[in-house]
Amino acid sequence: DVKVTQSSRYLVKRTGEKVFLECVQDMDHENMFWYRQDPGLGLRLIYFSYDVKMKEKGDIPEGYSVSREKKERFSLILESASTNQTSMYLCASSLQGSEQYFGPGTRLTVT
Amino acid sequence: AQKVTQAQTEISVVEKEDVTLDCVYETRDTTYYLFWYKQPPSGELVFLIRRNSFDEQNEISGRYSWNFQKSTSSFNFTITASQVVDSAVYFCALSQGGSGNTGKLIFGQGTTLQVKP
């Protein structure tokens, strides 16, 4: 079974804080993805990576950065959290050309 | 440009009814993949099916079936004899195939299905 885990299910941070969201997969997948999900807007891709130390911007990268130092781990960083980054964050991984498997999500609230 | 449209925002049915969730896609690629995911109230997206553009055969898995028609650019999902546990948000998604496949998914807006007892 593919397993994608995320460091927290719920997180509350203050405006201006630096926030790290961690994602780990145990199936040796090349590709990893970060999405945010908001009511009425569906899932939007923030960043993705198809190899260690490689990253590509998605549709809404502004205000975010990522890090992939090891194949199994993909981190999403909010350099200075803002209230408009309050959202559900979903991580996913996949083999090249195959379906994505998702983690349980992190519901981030920025106050 | 690639796009996925799920015109039905919310559907409500009574248990044991059949229900079809519509998905229409746009792409200029000749090779592509289509997906359905289920998101129950717990929040985790669950992969249901992947279909490539060269395989138009309908698929059935238990109470679930999928109808892929390239002529109408549709990939509809039917749940037969719905159950309360089918209540979830369902997403249709599209990705590019072939050598240009980065694995990126284009999601539809999702359809919220409520199955009442």
mmCIF file of C-alpha atoms in Angstrom:
data_model
loop_
_atom_site.group_PDB
_atom_site.id
_atom_site.type_symbol
_atom_site.label_atom_id
_atom_site.label_comp_id
_atom_site.label_asym_id
_atom_site.label_seq_id
_atom_site.Cartn_x
_atom_site.Cartn_y
_atom_site.Cartn_z
ATOM 1 C CA ASP A 1 0.000 0.000 0.000
ATOM 2 C CA VAL A 2 1.198 3.474 -0.869
ATOM 3 C CA LYS A 3 1.492 5.670 2.147
ATOM 4 C CA VAL A 4 1.797 9.424 2.073
ATOM 5 C CA THR A 5 2.027 11.109 5.438
ATOM 6 C CA GLN A 6 1.875 14.753 6.392
ATOM 7 C CA SER A 7 3.403 16.130 9.556
ATOM 8 C CA SER A 8 0.243 17.667 11.008
ATOM 9 C CA ARG A 9 -3.497 17.364 10.486
ATOM 10 C CA TYR A 10 -4.199 20.762 12.031
ATOM 11 C CA LEU A 11 -1.893 23.738 12.447
ATOM 12 C CA VAL A 12 -2.464 27.238 13.774
ATOM 13 C CA LYS A 13 0.146 29.916 13.089
ATOM 14 C CA ARG A 14 0.397 33.656 13.453
ATOM 15 C CA THR A 15 0.781 36.128 10.633
ATOM 16 C CA GLY A 16 4.425 36.572 9.721
ATOM 17 C CA GLU A 17 5.601 33.227 11.077
ATOM 18 C CA LYS A 18 7.651 30.870 8.945
ATOM 19 C CA VAL A 19 5.728 27.643 8.459
ATOM 20 C CA PHE A 20 7.006 24.242 7.388
ATOM 21 C CA LEU A 21 4.681 21.551 6.095
ATOM 22 C CA GLU A 22 6.309 18.164 5.709
ATOM 23 C CA CYS A 23 5.308 15.315 3.442
ATOM 24 C CA VAL A 24 6.821 11.851 3.335
ATOM 25 C CA GLN A 25 6.064 8.963 0.986
ATOM 26 C CA ASP A 26 7.300 5.420 1.336
ATOM 27 C CA MET A 27 6.914 4.073 -2.204
ATOM 28 C CA ASP A 28 10.009 5.458 -3.912
ATOM 29 C CA HIS A 29 7.913 7.740 -6.123
ATOM 30 C CA GLU A 30 9.764 10.178 -8.342
ATOM 31 C CA ASN A 31 7.061 12.817 -8.380
ATOM 32 C CA MET A 32 5.726 14.791 -5.435
ATOM 33 C CA PHE A 33 3.173 17.582 -5.371
ATOM 34 C CA TRP A 34 1.743 20.227 -3.080
ATOM 35 C CA TYR A 35 -1.816 21.495 -3.543
ATOM 36 C CA ARG A 36 -4.074 23.782 -1.636
ATOM 37 C CA GLN A 37 -7.801 23.262 -1.534
ATOM 38 C CA ASP A 38 -10.264 26.071 -0.938
ATOM 39 C CA PRO A 39 -14.067 26.092 -1.099
ATOM 40 C CA GLY A 40 -15.265 26.973 -4.570
ATOM 41 C CA LEU A 41 -11.749 26.903 -6.027
ATOM 42 C CA GLY A 42 -11.049 23.177 -5.990
ATOM 43 C CA LEU A 43 -7.471 21.914 -5.851
ATOM 44 C CA ARG A 44 -4.736 24.182 -7.078
ATOM 45 C CA LEU A 45 -1.161 23.098 -7.646
ATOM 46 C CA ILE A 46 1.442 25.101 -5.740
ATOM 47 C CA TYR A 47 4.690 23.297 -6.596
ATOM 48 C CA PHE A 48 5.806 19.920 -7.759
ATOM 49 C CA SER A 49 9.029 17.987 -7.993
ATOM 50 C CA TYR A 50 10.032 15.097 -10.229
ATOM 51 C CA ASP A 51 13.414 14.405 -8.715
ATOM 52 C CA VAL A 52 15.578 15.207 -5.734
ATOM 53 C CA LYS A 53 16.519 18.889 -5.662
ATOM 54 C CA MET A 54 14.260 19.545 -8.654
ATOM 55 C CA LYS A 55 11.203 21.759 -8.381
ATOM 56 C CA GLU A 56 8.699 23.298 -10.719
ATOM 57 C CA LYS A 57 6.192 26.046 -10.081
ATOM 58 C CA GLY A 58 2.571 25.140 -10.248
ATOM 59 C CA ASP A 59 -0.345 27.472 -10.761
ATOM 60 C CA ILE A 60 -0.083 29.469 -7.522
ATOM 61 C CA PRO A 61 3.545 29.467 -6.251
ATOM 62 C CA GLU A 62 3.555 33.018 -4.887
ATOM 63 C CA GLY A 63 4.253 33.142 -1.173
ATOM 64 C CA TYR A 64 5.525 29.559 -1.074
ATOM 65 C CA SER A 65 8.780 27.705 -1.559
ATOM 66 C CA VAL A 66 9.651 24.016 -1.465
ATOM 67 C CA SER A 67 12.529 21.757 -0.654
ATOM 68 C CA ARG A 68 13.289 18.239 -1.775
ATOM 69 C CA GLU A 69 16.601 17.068 -0.343
ATOM 70 C CA LYS A 70 15.620 13.406 -0.210
ATOM 71 C CA LYS A 71 13.451 11.424 -2.593
ATOM 72 C CA GLU A 72 10.884 10.508 0.034
ATOM 73 C CA ARG A 73 10.408 13.966 1.539
ATOM 74 C CA PHE A 74 8.911 17.123 0.055
ATOM 75 C CA SER A 75 8.557 20.213 2.227
ATOM 76 C CA LEU A 76 6.356 23.221 1.640
ATOM 77 C CA ILE A 77 7.533 26.464 3.234
ATOM 78 C CA LEU A 78 5.541 29.582 3.881
ATOM 79 C CA GLU A 79 8.242 32.180 4.392
ATOM 80 C CA SER A 80 5.944 34.677 6.093
ATOM 81 C CA ALA A 81 2.474 33.311 6.661
ATOM 82 C CA SER A 82 -0.480 35.493 5.811
ATOM 83 C CA THR A 83 -4.168 35.098 6.544
ATOM 84 C CA ASN A 84 -4.923 34.394 2.877
ATOM 85 C CA GLN A 85 -2.823 31.257 3.193
ATOM 86 C CA THR A 86 -5.357 29.737 5.555
ATOM 87 C CA SER A 87 -6.332 26.608 3.671
ATOM 88 C CA MET A 88 -6.222 22.834 3.416
ATOM 89 C CA TYR A 89 -2.847 21.682 2.090
ATOM 90 C CA LEU A 90 -2.602 18.348 0.351
ATOM 91 C CA CYS A 91 0.546 16.491 -0.585
ATOM 92 C CA ALA A 92 0.659 13.763 -3.237
ATOM 93 C CA SER A 93 3.180 11.470 -4.860
ATOM 94 C CA SER A 94 3.283 9.356 -7.984
ATOM 95 C CA LEU A 95 5.433 7.283 -10.243
ATOM 96 C CA GLN A 96 6.210 8.893 -13.571
ATOM 97 C CA GLY A 97 3.073 8.864 -15.717
ATOM 98 C CA SER A 98 0.909 7.244 -13.096
ATOM 99 C CA GLU A 99 -1.840 8.174 -10.663
ATOM 100 C CA GLN A 100 -1.181 10.378 -7.657
ATOM 101 C CA TYR A 101 -1.638 9.201 -4.104
ATOM 102 C CA PHE A 102 -2.580 11.773 -1.522
ATOM 103 C CA GLY A 103 -1.792 12.346 2.110
ATOM 104 C CA PRO A 104 -4.472 13.127 4.715
ATOM 105 C CA GLY A 105 -4.036 16.886 4.399
ATOM 106 C CA THR A 106 -3.026 19.666 6.770
ATOM 107 C CA ARG A 107 -5.608 22.248 7.698
ATOM 108 C CA LEU A 108 -3.623 25.432 8.293
ATOM 109 C CA THR A 109 -5.114 28.447 9.999
ATOM 110 C CA VAL A 110 -3.166 31.704 10.000
ATOM 111 C CA THR A 111 -4.414 34.260 12.519
ATOM 112 C CA ALA B 1 -5.167 24.615 -22.759
ATOM 113 C CA GLN B 2 -6.357 21.769 -20.621
ATOM 114 C CA LYS B 3 -9.558 22.047 -18.628
ATOM 115 C CA VAL B 4 -11.908 19.803 -16.689
ATOM 116 C CA THR B 5 -15.505 20.775 -16.047
ATOM 117 C CA GLN B 6 -17.784 19.173 -13.513
ATOM 118 C CA ALA B 7 -20.978 21.086 -14.019
ATOM 119 C CA GLN B 8 -22.808 19.493 -11.095
ATOM 120 C CA THR B 9 -21.781 21.253 -7.917
ATOM 121 C CA GLU B 10 -23.988 19.254 -5.584
ATOM 122 C CA ILE B 11 -26.173 16.193 -6.005
ATOM 123 C CA SER B 12 -28.490 14.732 -3.423
ATOM 124 C CA VAL B 13 -30.024 11.273 -3.782
ATOM 125 C CA VAL B 14 -31.787 8.783 -1.587
ATOM 126 C CA GLU B 15 -30.034 5.552 -0.760
ATOM 127 C CA LYS B 16 -30.309 2.844 -3.447
ATOM 128 C CA GLU B 17 -30.796 5.343 -6.238
ATOM 129 C CA ASP B 18 -28.364 5.321 -9.147
ATOM 130 C CA VAL B 19 -26.433 8.525 -9.697
ATOM 131 C CA THR B 20 -24.176 9.748 -12.508
ATOM 132 C CA LEU B 21 -21.469 12.340 -12.023
ATOM 133 C CA ASP B 22 -20.565 14.200 -15.191
ATOM 134 C CA CYS B 23 -17.084 15.155 -16.316
ATOM 135 C CA VAL B 24 -16.191 16.993 -19.519
ATOM 136 C CA TYR B 25 -12.599 17.708 -20.454
ATOM 137 C CA GLU B 26 -10.676 19.796 -22.963
ATOM 138 C CA THR B 27 -7.221 19.005 -24.264
ATOM 139 C CA ARG B 28 -5.261 19.261 -27.485
ATOM 140 C CA ASP B 29 -3.089 16.295 -26.584
ATOM 141 C CA THR B 30 -3.667 13.031 -28.384
ATOM 142 C CA THR B 31 -2.307 11.083 -25.450
ATOM 143 C CA TYR B 32 -3.733 11.861 -22.044
ATOM 144 C CA TYR B 33 -5.057 10.273 -18.883
ATOM 145 C CA LEU B 34 -8.313 10.749 -17.034
ATOM 146 C CA PHE B 35 -8.872 10.082 -13.353
ATOM 147 C CA TRP B 36 -11.553 10.021 -10.708
ATOM 148 C CA TYR B 37 -10.870 10.652 -7.038
ATOM 149 C CA LYS B 38 -13.137 10.470 -4.003
ATOM 150 C CA GLN B 39 -12.740 12.811 -1.029
ATOM 151 C CA PRO B 40 -14.749 11.619 1.972
ATOM 152 C CA PRO B 41 -15.376 13.908 4.953
ATOM 153 C CA SER B 42 -12.058 12.802 6.473
ATOM 154 C CA GLY B 43 -10.360 14.862 3.750
ATOM 155 C CA GLU B 44 -7.971 12.420 2.093
ATOM 156 C CA LEU B 45 -8.357 12.032 -1.669
ATOM 157 C CA VAL B 46 -8.751 8.408 -2.658
ATOM 158 C CA PHE B 47 -7.773 7.273 -6.138
ATOM 159 C CA LEU B 48 -10.599 5.436 -7.931
ATOM 160 C CA ILE B 49 -9.606 4.968 -11.554
ATOM 161 C CA ARG B 50 -7.189 5.968 -14.278
ATOM 162 C CA ARG B 51 -8.025 5.669 -17.965
ATOM 163 C CA ASN B 52 -5.753 6.446 -20.898
ATOM 164 C CA SER B 53 -6.972 8.156 -24.038
ATOM 165 C CA PHE B 54 -6.555 5.063 -26.205
ATOM 166 C CA ASP B 55 -8.820 2.900 -24.119
ATOM 167 C CA GLU B 56 -12.486 3.783 -24.548
ATOM 168 C CA GLN B 57 -13.798 0.615 -23.021
ATOM 169 C CA ASN B 58 -16.214 1.200 -20.187
ATOM 170 C CA GLU B 59 -15.099 -0.042 -16.809
ATOM 171 C CA ILE B 60 -17.085 -1.552 -13.993
ATOM 172 C CA SER B 61 -15.878 -2.123 -10.462
ATOM 173 C CA GLY B 62 -18.589 -3.343 -8.149
ATOM 174 C CA ARG B 63 -21.215 -0.602 -7.897
ATOM 175 C CA TYR B 64 -18.972 1.860 -9.743
ATOM 176 C CA SER B 65 -18.827 2.237 -13.507
ATOM 177 C CA TRP B 66 -17.178 4.698 -15.827
ATOM 178 C CA ASN B 67 -18.183 5.735 -19.330
ATOM 179 C CA PHE B 68 -15.437 7.279 -21.448
ATOM 180 C CA GLN B 69 -16.494 8.852 -24.751
ATOM 181 C CA LYS B 70 -13.860 10.682 -26.758
ATOM 182 C CA SER B 71 -16.483 11.911 -29.230
ATOM 183 C CA THR B 72 -18.053 14.053 -26.516
ATOM 184 C CA SER B 73 -14.880 14.501 -24.411
ATOM 185 C CA SER B 74 -16.642 13.040 -21.422
ATOM 186 C CA PHE B 75 -15.667 10.645 -18.667
ATOM 187 C CA ASN B 76 -18.763 10.092 -16.561
ATOM 188 C CA PHE B 77 -18.970 8.144 -13.339
ATOM 189 C CA THR B 78 -22.027 6.178 -12.247
ATOM 190 C CA ILE B 79 -22.727 4.761 -8.811
ATOM 191 C CA THR B 80 -25.373 2.064 -8.847
ATOM 192 C CA ALA B 81 -27.540 1.502 -5.788
ATOM 193 C CA SER B 82 -25.926 4.342 -3.875
ATOM 194 C CA GLN B 83 -25.140 4.025 -0.187
ATOM 195 C CA VAL B 84 -24.665 6.559 2.586
ATOM 196 C CA VAL B 85 -20.934 5.753 2.595
ATOM 197 C CA ASP B 86 -20.750 7.076 -0.967
ATOM 198 C CA SER B 87 -21.336 10.588 0.367
ATOM 199 C CA ALA B 88 -18.207 12.536 -0.561
ATOM 200 C CA VAL B 89 -16.777 15.058 -2.947
ATOM 201 C CA TYR B 90 -15.779 13.482 -6.254
ATOM 202 C CA PHE B 91 -13.118 14.960 -8.489
ATOM 203 C CA CYS B 92 -12.428 14.274 -12.124
ATOM 204 C CA ALA B 93 -8.902 15.063 -13.324
ATOM 205 C CA LEU B 94 -6.830 15.111 -16.510
ATOM 206 C CA SER B 95 -3.120 14.778 -17.159
ATOM 207 C CA GLN B 96 -0.964 14.952 -20.227
ATOM 208 C CA GLY B 97 0.372 11.661 -21.514
ATOM 209 C CA GLY B 98 3.312 10.631 -23.620
ATOM 210 C CA SER B 99 6.847 11.949 -23.299
ATOM 211 C CA GLY B 100 5.612 15.304 -22.044
ATOM 212 C CA ASN B 101 3.904 13.805 -19.044
ATOM 213 C CA THR B 102 5.000 15.617 -15.893
ATOM 214 C CA GLY B 103 2.322 13.945 -13.827
ATOM 215 C CA LYS B 104 0.524 17.248 -13.249
ATOM 216 C CA LEU B 105 -3.189 16.859 -12.746
ATOM 217 C CA ILE B 106 -5.812 19.342 -13.857
ATOM 218 C CA PHE B 107 -8.766 18.943 -11.505
ATOM 219 C CA GLY B 108 -12.394 19.760 -12.004
ATOM 220 C CA GLN B 109 -14.170 21.747 -9.321
ATOM 221 C CA GLY B 110 -15.621 18.631 -7.751
ATOM 222 C CA THR B 111 -19.153 17.350 -7.248
ATOM 223 C CA THR B 112 -20.482 16.958 -3.721
ATOM 224 C CA LEU B 113 -22.640 13.871 -3.500
ATOM 225 C CA GLN B 114 -24.984 13.452 -0.556
ATOM 226 C CA VAL B 115 -26.703 10.121 -0.156
ATOM 227 C CA LYS B 116 -29.557 10.242 2.312
ATOM 228 C CA PRO B 117 -30.778 7.148 4.144
#
